mmCIF file of C-alpha atoms in Angstrom:
data_model
loop_
_atom_site.group_PDB
_atom_site.id
_atom_site.type_symbol
_atom_site.label_atom_id
_atom_site.label_comp_id
_atom_site.label_asym_id
_atom_site.label_seq_id
_atom_site.Cartn_x
_atom_site.Cartn_y
_atom_site.Cartn_z
ATOM 1 C CA MET A 1426 -7.960 22.237 -2.231
ATOM 2 C CA LYS A 1427 -11.183 22.624 -4.062
ATOM 3 C CA PHE A 1428 -13.280 19.487 -3.471
ATOM 4 C CA LEU A 1429 -14.469 18.406 -6.894
ATOM 5 C CA ASN A 1430 -17.901 17.001 -7.471
ATOM 6 C CA TYR A 1431 -16.131 13.866 -8.896
ATOM 7 C CA TYR A 1432 -14.774 13.102 -5.485
ATOM 8 C CA LYS A 1433 -18.164 13.693 -3.725
ATOM 9 C CA ASN A 1434 -19.857 11.353 -6.260
ATOM 10 C CA TYR A 1435 -17.153 8.670 -5.771
ATOM 11 C CA TYR A 1436 -17.469 8.756 -1.942
ATOM 12 C CA THR A 1437 -21.072 9.020 -1.708
ATOM 13 C CA LYS A 1438 -21.321 5.802 -3.778
ATOM 14 C CA ILE A 1439 -19.164 4.017 -1.197
ATOM 15 C CA PHE A 1440 -20.527 5.391 2.123
ATOM 16 C CA ASP A 1441 -24.082 5.758 3.458
ATOM 17 C CA ARG A 1442 -23.256 7.069 7.012
ATOM 18 C CA ILE A 1443 -20.567 8.404 9.302
ATOM 19 C CA TYR A 1444 -19.795 7.625 12.924
ATOM 20 C CA ILE A 1445 -17.379 9.767 14.775
ATOM 21 C CA THR A 1446 -16.007 9.714 18.237
ATOM 22 C CA GLU A 1447 -16.324 12.706 20.600
ATOM 23 C CA ASP A 1448 -12.543 13.097 20.745
ATOM 24 C CA ALA A 1449 -12.268 13.436 16.975
ATOM 25 C CA LEU A 1450 -14.972 16.068 16.381
ATOM 26 C CA SER A 1451 -12.728 19.113 16.805
ATOM 27 C CA TYR A 1452 -10.232 18.032 14.312
ATOM 28 C CA PRO A 1453 -10.218 20.087 11.016
ATOM 29 C CA GLU A 1454 -9.917 16.896 8.976
ATOM 30 C CA SER A 1455 -13.096 15.593 10.582
ATOM 31 C CA LYS A 1456 -15.095 18.735 9.986
ATOM 32 C CA LYS A 1457 -13.846 18.951 6.353
ATOM 33 C CA ALA A 1458 -14.901 15.388 5.577
ATOM 34 C CA ILE A 1459 -18.273 15.728 7.342
ATOM 35 C CA GLU A 1460 -19.116 18.850 5.405
ATOM 36 C CA ARG A 1461 -17.932 17.465 2.052
ATOM 37 C CA LEU A 1462 -19.911 14.233 2.304
ATOM 38 C CA SER A 1463 -23.248 15.551 3.698
ATOM 39 C CA LEU A 1464 -24.169 12.131 5.093
ATOM 40 C CA PRO A 1465 -25.966 11.295 8.275
ATOM 41 C CA VAL A 1466 -23.562 11.609 11.299
ATOM 42 C CA LYS A 1467 -23.770 9.889 14.657
ATOM 43 C CA GLU A 1468 -21.508 10.672 17.556
ATOM 44 C CA VAL A 1469 -20.324 7.648 19.650
ATOM 45 C CA VAL A 1470 -17.880 6.891 22.496
ATOM 46 C CA SER A 1471 -16.039 4.182 20.644
ATOM 47 C CA ALA A 1472 -16.467 1.604 17.828
ATOM 48 C CA LYS A 1473 -18.354 -0.632 20.295
ATOM 49 C CA ASP A 1474 -21.265 1.827 19.864
ATOM 50 C CA ILE A 1475 -21.713 1.430 16.165
ATOM 51 C CA HIS A 1476 -24.905 -0.402 15.431
ATOM 52 C CA LYS A 1477 -24.439 -3.929 14.614
ATOM 53 C CA GLU A 1478 -26.085 -3.595 11.148
ATOM 54 C CA HIS A 1479 -23.666 -0.870 10.264
ATOM 55 C CA LEU A 1480 -20.423 -2.840 10.826
ATOM 56 C CA ASN A 1481 -19.519 -2.833 7.209
ATOM 57 C CA SER A 1482 -17.595 -0.866 4.596
ATOM 58 C CA LYS A 1483 -20.660 1.421 3.844
ATOM 59 C CA THR A 1484 -19.823 3.000 7.316
ATOM 60 C CA LEU A 1485 -17.170 5.647 7.633
ATOM 61 C CA PHE A 1486 -15.802 5.711 11.176
ATOM 62 C CA ILE A 1487 -13.682 8.749 12.248
ATOM 63 C CA THR A 1488 -11.740 8.559 15.441
ATOM 64 C CA LYS A 1489 -8.402 9.028 17.266
ATOM 65 C CA ARG A 1490 -5.881 6.254 17.406
ATOM 66 C CA LYS A 1491 -5.380 4.270 20.480
ATOM 67 C CA GLY A 1492 -1.788 2.908 21.211
ATOM 68 C CA ALA A 1493 1.398 3.442 19.247
ATOM 69 C CA ALA A 1494 1.220 5.618 16.372
ATOM 70 C CA VAL A 1495 4.200 4.180 14.409
ATOM 71 C CA LYS A 1496 4.801 0.440 14.092
ATOM 72 C CA SER A 1497 7.302 -1.855 12.568
ATOM 73 C CA CYS A 1498 6.212 -3.912 9.594
ATOM 74 C CA PRO A 1499 4.971 -7.210 11.241
ATOM 75 C CA GLY A 1500 7.178 -9.223 8.909
ATOM 76 C CA THR A 1501 6.820 -12.985 8.846
ATOM 77 C CA ARG A 1502 8.621 -15.824 10.526
ATOM 78 C CA ARG A 1503 11.823 -17.151 8.706
ATOM 79 C CA HIS A 1504 11.418 -14.615 5.919
ATOM 80 C CA ILE A 1505 13.448 -11.498 5.371
ATOM 81 C CA CYS A 1506 11.850 -8.246 6.287
ATOM 82 C CA CYS A 1507 12.951 -4.818 5.038
ATOM 83 C CA ASN A 1508 12.473 -2.952 8.281
ATOM 84 C CA TYR A 1509 9.874 -0.767 7.031
ATOM 85 C CA LEU A 1510 7.774 1.496 9.493
ATOM 86 C CA THR A 1511 4.049 1.867 9.234
ATOM 87 C CA VAL A 1512 1.365 4.307 10.289
ATOM 88 C CA ASP A 1513 -2.309 3.260 10.431
ATOM 89 C CA LEU A 1514 -3.957 6.314 8.797
ATOM 90 C CA TYR A 1515 -6.699 4.796 6.739
ATOM 91 C CA GLU A 1516 -7.813 1.364 7.794
ATOM 92 C CA GLY A 1517 -9.892 -0.607 5.345
ATOM 93 C CA CYS A 1518 -10.366 -0.375 1.645
ATOM 94 C CA THR A 1519 -13.257 -0.698 -0.863
ATOM 95 C CA LEU A 1520 -11.223 -1.402 -4.065
ATOM 96 C CA GLY A 1521 -12.367 -5.051 -3.861
ATOM 97 C CA CYS A 1522 -9.099 -6.935 -4.790
ATOM 98 C CA SER A 1523 -9.952 -10.618 -4.721
ATOM 99 C CA TYR A 1524 -6.627 -11.563 -2.986
ATOM 100 C CA CYS A 1525 -6.718 -8.821 -0.342
ATOM 101 C CA ILE A 1526 -5.336 -10.179 2.895
ATOM 102 C CA MET A 1527 -7.422 -7.576 4.870
ATOM 103 C CA LYS A 1528 -10.478 -9.832 3.986
ATOM 104 C CA SER A 1529 -9.179 -12.244 6.588
ATOM 105 C CA TYR A 1530 -9.415 -9.679 9.565
ATOM 106 C CA LEU A 1531 -11.338 -6.467 8.364
ATOM 107 C CA ASN A 1532 -14.226 -8.036 6.349
ATOM 108 C CA PHE A 1533 -17.042 -6.785 8.659
ATOM 109 C CA SER A 1534 -15.454 -3.529 9.837
ATOM 110 C CA PRO A 1535 -16.224 0.110 8.783
ATOM 111 C CA VAL A 1536 -13.573 2.018 6.985
ATOM 112 C CA THR A 1537 -11.671 3.708 9.898
ATOM 113 C CA VAL A 1538 -9.839 6.924 9.591
ATOM 114 C CA TYR A 1539 -7.479 8.204 12.377
ATOM 115 C CA VAL A 1540 -7.450 11.998 12.287
ATOM 116 C CA ASP A 1541 -4.670 12.867 14.734
ATOM 117 C CA SER A 1542 -1.727 13.152 12.285
ATOM 118 C CA SER A 1543 0.466 15.310 14.514
ATOM 119 C CA SER A 1544 1.275 12.419 16.974
ATOM 120 C CA PRO A 1545 2.713 10.063 14.280
ATOM 121 C CA ILE A 1546 4.527 12.870 12.505
ATOM 122 C CA GLU A 1547 6.398 13.815 15.686
ATOM 123 C CA GLU A 1548 7.171 10.171 16.424
ATOM 124 C CA ILE A 1549 8.492 9.669 13.005
ATOM 125 C CA ARG A 1550 10.783 12.566 13.193
ATOM 126 C CA LYS A 1551 12.139 11.340 16.551
ATOM 127 C CA ILE A 1552 12.885 7.838 14.912
ATOM 128 C CA ALA A 1553 14.623 9.362 11.944
ATOM 129 C CA LEU A 1554 16.739 11.678 13.922
ATOM 130 C CA ASN A 1555 17.697 8.921 16.104
ATOM 131 C CA ASN A 1556 18.954 7.014 12.971
ATOM 132 C CA LYS A 1557 20.940 9.529 11.188
ATOM 133 C CA ASP A 1558 23.379 6.967 9.844
ATOM 134 C CA ARG A 1559 20.746 5.175 7.952
ATOM 135 C CA ILE A 1560 17.700 5.599 5.768
ATOM 136 C CA VAL A 1561 14.342 5.354 7.437
ATOM 137 C CA ARG A 1562 11.236 4.410 5.320
ATOM 138 C CA VAL A 1563 7.724 4.872 6.614
ATOM 139 C CA GLY A 1564 4.372 4.567 4.961
ATOM 140 C CA THR A 1565 0.556 4.608 5.368
ATOM 141 C CA GLY A 1566 -0.443 1.797 3.146
ATOM 142 C CA GLU A 1567 -0.239 -1.270 5.327
ATOM 143 C CA VAL A 1568 -3.962 -1.640 6.358
ATOM 144 C CA GLY A 1569 -5.523 0.466 3.621
ATOM 145 C CA ASP A 1570 -4.857 2.465 0.467
ATOM 146 C CA SER A 1571 -2.908 5.589 1.305
ATOM 147 C CA LEU A 1572 -4.786 7.772 -1.161
ATOM 148 C CA GLN A 1573 -8.229 6.337 -1.736
ATOM 149 C CA PHE A 1574 -9.920 8.552 0.930
ATOM 150 C CA ASP A 1575 -7.179 11.214 1.002
ATOM 151 C CA PRO A 1576 -8.790 13.766 -1.117
ATOM 152 C CA LEU A 1577 -11.561 13.847 1.437
ATOM 153 C CA PHE A 1578 -9.462 14.281 4.557
ATOM 154 C CA GLU A 1579 -6.188 15.770 3.022
ATOM 155 C CA MET A 1580 -3.928 14.206 5.700
ATOM 156 C CA THR A 1581 -1.052 12.926 3.474
ATOM 157 C CA ALA A 1582 -0.033 16.508 2.827
ATOM 158 C CA ASP A 1583 0.583 16.960 6.544
ATOM 159 C CA PHE A 1584 2.970 13.953 6.546
ATOM 160 C CA ILE A 1585 4.870 15.224 3.502
ATOM 161 C CA GLN A 1586 5.302 18.762 4.656
ATOM 162 C CA GLY A 1587 5.913 17.815 8.271
ATOM 163 C CA LEU A 1588 8.636 15.404 7.338
ATOM 164 C CA ALA A 1589 10.079 17.177 4.409
ATOM 165 C CA ASN A 1590 13.291 18.652 6.043
ATOM 166 C CA ILE A 1591 14.515 15.254 7.289
ATOM 167 C CA GLU A 1592 17.171 14.083 4.695
ATOM 168 C CA ASN A 1593 17.381 10.434 5.857
ATOM 169 C CA LEU A 1594 13.624 9.844 5.754
ATOM 170 C CA TYR A 1595 11.433 8.708 2.931
ATOM 171 C CA PHE A 1596 7.715 8.900 3.504
ATOM 172 C CA GLU A 1597 5.690 6.688 1.138
ATOM 173 C CA ALA A 1598 1.964 6.931 0.147
ATOM 174 C CA LYS A 1599 1.003 3.731 -1.733
ATOM 175 C CA THR A 1600 -2.087 3.524 -3.928
ATOM 176 C CA LYS A 1601 -4.046 1.710 -6.598
ATOM 177 C CA THR A 1602 -5.946 4.900 -7.417
ATOM 178 C CA CYS A 1603 -5.009 8.011 -9.513
ATOM 179 C CA PHE A 1604 -5.970 10.343 -6.583
ATOM 180 C CA VAL A 1605 -2.736 12.552 -6.652
ATOM 181 C CA ASP A 1606 -3.947 15.952 -7.855
ATOM 182 C CA HIS A 1607 -4.442 17.315 -4.286
ATOM 183 C CA LEU A 1608 -0.719 16.687 -3.562
ATOM 184 C CA LEU A 1609 0.822 18.194 -6.768
ATOM 185 C CA GLU A 1610 1.026 21.801 -5.544
ATOM 186 C CA ILE A 1611 2.929 21.081 -2.241
ATOM 187 C CA LYS A 1612 6.106 23.055 -2.466
ATOM 188 C CA ASN A 1613 8.319 21.346 0.011
ATOM 189 C CA LYS A 1614 8.104 17.621 -0.838
ATOM 190 C CA GLY A 1615 11.365 16.571 0.740
ATOM 191 C CA ASN A 1616 11.935 12.871 0.052
ATOM 192 C CA GLY A 1617 8.190 12.201 -0.457
ATOM 193 C CA VAL A 1618 7.526 9.064 -2.352
ATOM 194 C CA ILE A 1619 4.162 8.394 -4.216
ATOM 195 C CA SER A 1620 4.125 4.620 -5.038
ATOM 196 C CA PHE A 1621 1.749 2.547 -7.065
ATOM 197 C CA SER A 1622 0.790 -1.122 -6.761
ATOM 198 C CA ILE A 1623 0.632 -2.409 -10.292
ATOM 199 C CA ASN A 1624 -0.355 -5.531 -12.159
ATOM 200 C CA PRO A 1625 -0.947 -6.245 -15.825
ATOM 201 C CA GLU A 1626 -4.194 -4.933 -17.041
ATOM 202 C CA GLU A 1627 -5.619 -8.347 -17.457
ATOM 203 C CA ILE A 1628 -5.159 -8.936 -13.635
ATOM 204 C CA VAL A 1629 -6.470 -5.568 -12.831
ATOM 205 C CA LEU A 1630 -9.743 -6.232 -14.850
ATOM 206 C CA THR A 1631 -10.353 -9.648 -13.318
ATOM 207 C CA GLU A 1632 -8.907 -9.453 -9.662
ATOM 208 C CA GLU A 1633 -8.823 -5.666 -8.788
ATOM 209 C CA THR A 1634 -12.223 -4.727 -10.093
ATOM 210 C CA GLY A 1635 -12.761 -1.670 -7.790
ATOM 211 C CA ALA A 1636 -9.219 -0.338 -8.432
ATOM 212 C CA PHE A 1637 -8.188 2.024 -11.121
ATOM 213 C CA SER A 1638 -6.723 0.909 -14.466
ATOM 214 C CA LEU A 1639 -3.028 0.357 -14.993
ATOM 215 C CA LYS A 1640 -3.085 3.319 -17.363
ATOM 216 C CA GLU A 1641 -4.681 5.520 -14.829
ATOM 217 C CA ARG A 1642 -2.057 4.600 -12.240
ATOM 218 C CA LEU A 1643 0.832 5.188 -14.601
ATOM 219 C CA ASP A 1644 -0.614 8.470 -15.736
ATOM 220 C CA ALA A 1645 -0.745 9.558 -12.130
ATOM 221 C CA ALA A 1646 2.730 8.377 -11.656
ATOM 222 C CA ALA A 1647 3.766 10.710 -14.534
ATOM 223 C CA LYS A 1648 2.061 13.548 -12.809
ATOM 224 C CA VAL A 1649 3.726 13.218 -9.506
ATOM 225 C CA VAL A 1650 7.247 12.750 -10.899
ATOM 226 C CA LYS A 1651 6.648 15.888 -12.969
ATOM 227 C CA ALA A 1652 5.719 17.626 -9.838
ATOM 228 C CA GLY A 1653 8.956 16.660 -8.113
ATOM 229 C CA TYR A 1654 8.113 13.502 -6.110
ATOM 230 C CA ASN A 1655 10.001 10.332 -6.026
ATOM 231 C CA LEU A 1656 8.381 7.151 -7.225
ATOM 232 C CA ALA A 1657 8.094 3.463 -6.211
ATOM 233 C CA PHE A 1658 6.287 0.555 -7.607
ATOM 234 C CA HIS A 1659 5.024 -2.600 -6.149
ATOM 235 C CA PHE A 1660 4.332 -5.819 -8.161
ATOM 236 C CA ASP A 1661 2.489 -7.576 -5.274
ATOM 237 C CA PRO A 1662 0.951 -10.021 -5.648
ATOM 238 C CA VAL A 1663 2.374 -11.488 -8.896
ATOM 239 C CA ILE A 1664 -0.300 -14.032 -10.039
ATOM 240 C CA CYS A 1665 1.164 -16.721 -12.218
ATOM 241 C CA GLU A 1666 -1.771 -17.522 -14.505
ATOM 242 C CA GLU A 1667 -1.144 -18.707 -18.046
ATOM 243 C CA GLY A 1668 0.727 -16.091 -19.935
ATOM 244 C CA TRP A 1669 2.069 -14.404 -16.788
ATOM 245 C CA GLU A 1670 5.534 -13.911 -18.008
ATOM 246 C CA SER A 1671 4.873 -11.898 -21.082
ATOM 247 C CA ARG A 1672 2.134 -9.855 -19.181
ATOM 248 C CA TYR A 1673 4.487 -8.856 -16.469
ATOM 249 C CA LEU A 1674 7.480 -8.184 -18.701
ATOM 250 C CA ASP A 1675 5.342 -6.021 -20.901
ATOM 251 C CA THR A 1676 4.112 -4.141 -17.787
ATOM 252 C CA ILE A 1677 7.805 -3.702 -16.679
ATOM 253 C CA GLU A 1678 8.528 -2.130 -19.987
ATOM 254 C CA LYS A 1679 6.042 0.598 -19.336
ATOM 255 C CA LEU A 1680 8.279 1.849 -16.424
ATOM 256 C CA SER A 1681 10.995 2.720 -18.769
ATOM 257 C CA VAL A 1682 9.422 6.211 -19.404
ATOM 258 C CA PHE A 1683 10.129 7.414 -15.884
ATOM 259 C CA PRO A 1684 13.474 8.873 -14.898
ATOM 260 C CA LYS A 1685 15.607 6.176 -13.381
ATOM 261 C CA GLU A 1686 16.866 8.302 -10.645
ATOM 262 C CA LYS A 1687 13.327 8.996 -9.422
ATOM 263 C CA ILE A 1688 12.230 5.351 -8.970
ATOM 264 C CA LYS A 1689 13.665 4.790 -5.389
ATOM 265 C CA TRP A 1690 12.549 1.194 -4.941
ATOM 266 C CA ILE A 1691 10.442 -1.640 -6.485
ATOM 267 C CA SER A 1692 9.085 -4.641 -4.577
ATOM 268 C CA ILE A 1693 7.946 -7.935 -5.891
ATOM 269 C CA GLY A 1694 5.853 -10.449 -4.009
ATOM 270 C CA THR A 1695 4.180 -13.580 -5.383
ATOM 271 C CA LEU A 1696 0.552 -14.456 -4.488
ATOM 272 C CA ARG A 1697 0.239 -15.756 -0.833
ATOM 273 C CA TYR A 1698 -2.585 -16.067 1.683
ATOM 274 C CA PRO A 1699 -3.279 -17.410 5.180
ATOM 275 C CA PRO A 1700 -5.642 -20.424 5.423
ATOM 276 C CA ASP A 1701 -8.676 -18.347 6.491
ATOM 277 C CA LEU A 1702 -8.309 -16.046 3.493
ATOM 278 C CA LYS A 1703 -8.358 -19.038 1.173
ATOM 279 C CA GLU A 1704 -11.970 -19.835 2.258
ATOM 280 C CA LYS A 1705 -13.113 -16.235 1.451
ATOM 281 C CA ILE A 1706 -11.278 -16.268 -1.859
ATOM 282 C CA ALA A 1707 -12.788 -19.584 -2.739
ATOM 283 C CA GLN A 1708 -16.327 -18.127 -2.341
ATOM 284 C CA THR A 1709 -15.674 -16.198 -5.581
ATOM 285 C CA GLU A 1710 -14.102 -19.219 -7.433
ATOM 286 C CA ARG A 1711 -10.902 -17.540 -8.374
ATOM 287 C CA PRO A 1712 -9.078 -19.609 -11.038
ATOM 288 C CA TYR A 1713 -5.772 -18.981 -9.468
ATOM 289 C CA LEU A 1714 -6.555 -21.067 -6.447
ATOM 290 C CA PHE A 1715 -6.375 -24.141 -8.709
ATOM 291 C CA ASP A 1716 -2.678 -23.671 -8.934
ATOM 292 C CA GLU A 1717 -0.199 -25.595 -6.668
ATOM 293 C CA PHE A 1718 0.447 -23.841 -3.282
ATOM 294 C CA VAL A 1719 2.344 -25.092 -0.268
ATOM 295 C CA PRO A 1720 2.076 -23.924 3.396
ATOM 296 C CA CYS A 1721 5.277 -22.164 4.445
ATOM 297 C CA ALA A 1722 7.045 -21.504 7.839
ATOM 298 C CA ASP A 1723 4.801 -18.438 8.492
ATOM 299 C CA GLY A 1724 1.630 -20.460 7.932
ATOM 300 C CA LYS A 1725 0.903 -18.736 4.573
ATOM 301 C CA TYR A 1726 0.370 -20.537 1.351
ATOM 302 C CA ARG A 1727 2.703 -19.720 -1.481
ATOM 303 C CA TYR A 1728 3.674 -21.161 -4.966
ATOM 304 C CA LEU A 1729 6.212 -23.890 -4.766
ATOM 305 C CA GLN A 1730 9.615 -22.466 -4.067
ATOM 306 C CA ARG A 1731 11.195 -23.572 -7.329
ATOM 307 C CA ARG A 1732 8.511 -21.673 -9.254
ATOM 308 C CA ARG A 1733 8.875 -18.549 -7.041
ATOM 309 C CA LYS A 1734 12.679 -18.537 -7.608
ATOM 310 C CA GLU A 1735 12.122 -18.457 -11.404
ATOM 311 C CA VAL A 1736 9.451 -15.790 -11.187
ATOM 312 C CA TYR A 1737 11.673 -13.536 -9.111
ATOM 313 C CA ARG A 1738 14.753 -14.121 -11.139
ATOM 314 C CA LYS A 1739 13.038 -13.153 -14.409
ATOM 315 C CA LEU A 1740 11.272 -10.086 -13.094
ATOM 316 C CA TYR A 1741 14.199 -8.962 -10.932
ATOM 317 C CA ASN A 1742 16.683 -9.060 -13.891
ATOM 318 C CA ARG A 1743 14.357 -7.125 -16.237
ATOM 319 C CA LEU A 1744 13.370 -4.517 -13.546
ATOM 320 C CA ARG A 1745 17.065 -3.954 -12.885
ATOM 321 C CA ASP A 1746 17.838 -3.437 -16.590
ATOM 322 C CA ILE A 1747 14.949 -1.138 -17.087
ATOM 323 C CA THR A 1748 15.044 1.076 -13.968
ATOM 324 C CA ASN A 1749 18.329 0.496 -12.307
ATOM 325 C CA SER A 1750 16.318 0.810 -9.105
ATOM 326 C CA SER A 1751 16.578 -1.018 -5.705
ATOM 327 C CA VAL A 1752 14.383 -4.017 -6.262
ATOM 328 C CA TYR A 1753 13.562 -6.308 -3.350
ATOM 329 C CA PHE A 1754 11.297 -9.346 -2.545
ATOM 330 C CA CYS A 1755 8.528 -8.981 -0.137
ATOM 331 C CA MET A 1756 8.755 -11.627 2.622
ATOM 332 C CA GLU A 1757 11.019 -14.151 1.104
ATOM 333 C CA SER A 1758 13.728 -16.559 2.310
ATOM 334 C CA ASN A 1759 17.431 -16.487 2.000
ATOM 335 C CA THR A 1760 17.345 -19.337 -0.520
ATOM 336 C CA VAL A 1761 14.950 -17.446 -2.818
ATOM 337 C CA TRP A 1762 17.108 -14.231 -2.555
ATOM 338 C CA ASN A 1763 20.354 -15.999 -3.266
ATOM 339 C CA TYR A 1764 18.949 -17.757 -6.397
ATOM 340 C CA ALA A 1765 16.991 -14.784 -7.803
ATOM 341 C CA ALA A 1766 19.375 -11.877 -6.914
ATOM 342 C CA GLY A 1767 22.559 -13.580 -6.368
ATOM 343 C CA ASN A 1768 22.868 -12.810 -2.665
ATOM 344 C CA VAL A 1769 20.891 -11.820 0.463
ATOM 345 C CA PRO A 1770 19.714 -8.088 0.435
ATOM 346 C CA GLY A 1771 22.115 -6.999 3.180
ATOM 347 C CA ASN A 1772 25.015 -7.956 0.856
ATOM 348 C CA LEU A 1773 23.671 -6.382 -2.297
ATOM 349 C CA PRO A 1774 24.755 -2.777 -2.987
ATOM 350 C CA ASP A 1775 21.321 -1.762 -4.330
ATOM 351 C CA THR A 1776 19.353 -3.011 -1.354
ATOM 352 C CA ILE A 1777 21.700 -2.757 1.591
ATOM 353 C CA TRP A 1778 20.352 0.653 2.409
ATOM 354 C CA LEU A 1779 16.805 -0.655 2.485
ATOM 355 C CA PHE A 1780 17.449 -3.444 4.897
ATOM 356 C CA ARG A 1781 19.415 -1.850 7.755
ATOM 357 C CA ALA A 1782 17.633 -2.235 10.999
ATOM 358 C CA ILE A 1783 16.084 0.869 12.627
ATOM 359 C CA LYS A 1784 16.894 1.743 16.202
ATOM 360 C CA GLY A 1785 13.881 2.689 18.310
#
């Protein structure tokens, strides 16, 4: 892929320097990124050797992963989990969303990139082949945006192509950017899913100030579906400020332009946060913190259950009407599921395939 000046300008506004571990130097992804950025580079043994004053998001840290390559979604106590698998490929994000849970544990960390993609790809293949009787979903958007830095390293293409021939596997790259052009020409996409976290434009402008506009994300979605990819969308978090219902329903209407059969799933999650994140959010005086939240079984604060149930029911019903897609709630209880969708996900025809447990 030709590395456009647009990308170089974008990344050099974010990063001031690069640290890289010796074991990551030989990888072509590392060499490519270093050449493209033309920033000062320092070789280190580990993250512990990064200068204290450089422990921030202006530093790009390139390394090999330590420990398990593929993990189960951590889930949350007494809430239903969809058995999603995750790969930490890009860790950290500079899009600056006010509600981002990563602020509670990555606030003073460099953006970290794990360049050894062959190991997780092989592990994912083994898991999928060991679960031929069910659908396996895996993605790279758990601890960072899947595509924000991907034009620089071009690793998502390795996953899409390396997993394309496995029929029961969906590989998902989730983003709040429009950085999809480098993926469009891949010939064998298999069940590749490019997904977009979306919110009404009013929320984007006030709470996702470093992310890309709703229009840019939806335009990118149109590009990838035209190129042959599957789509997914994530309304997470839904922020219930005044006028929320009309804003979210208007945003849902915008999905009607996409082929129904290409939207594989849509998730909804209302605003939630652990106690230590609230302190960081409060520093910016976000108006949504003045709403009524209660601590739940997993220790996170959520809107009152009766309010969440109404939010989920309204959005669920409209999403099902518009897209006919598999719609699910992220980290919610049986009570909420029964009220908003009429049953628990394992008993609903449109979601049962998403919630079947994966064998190791």
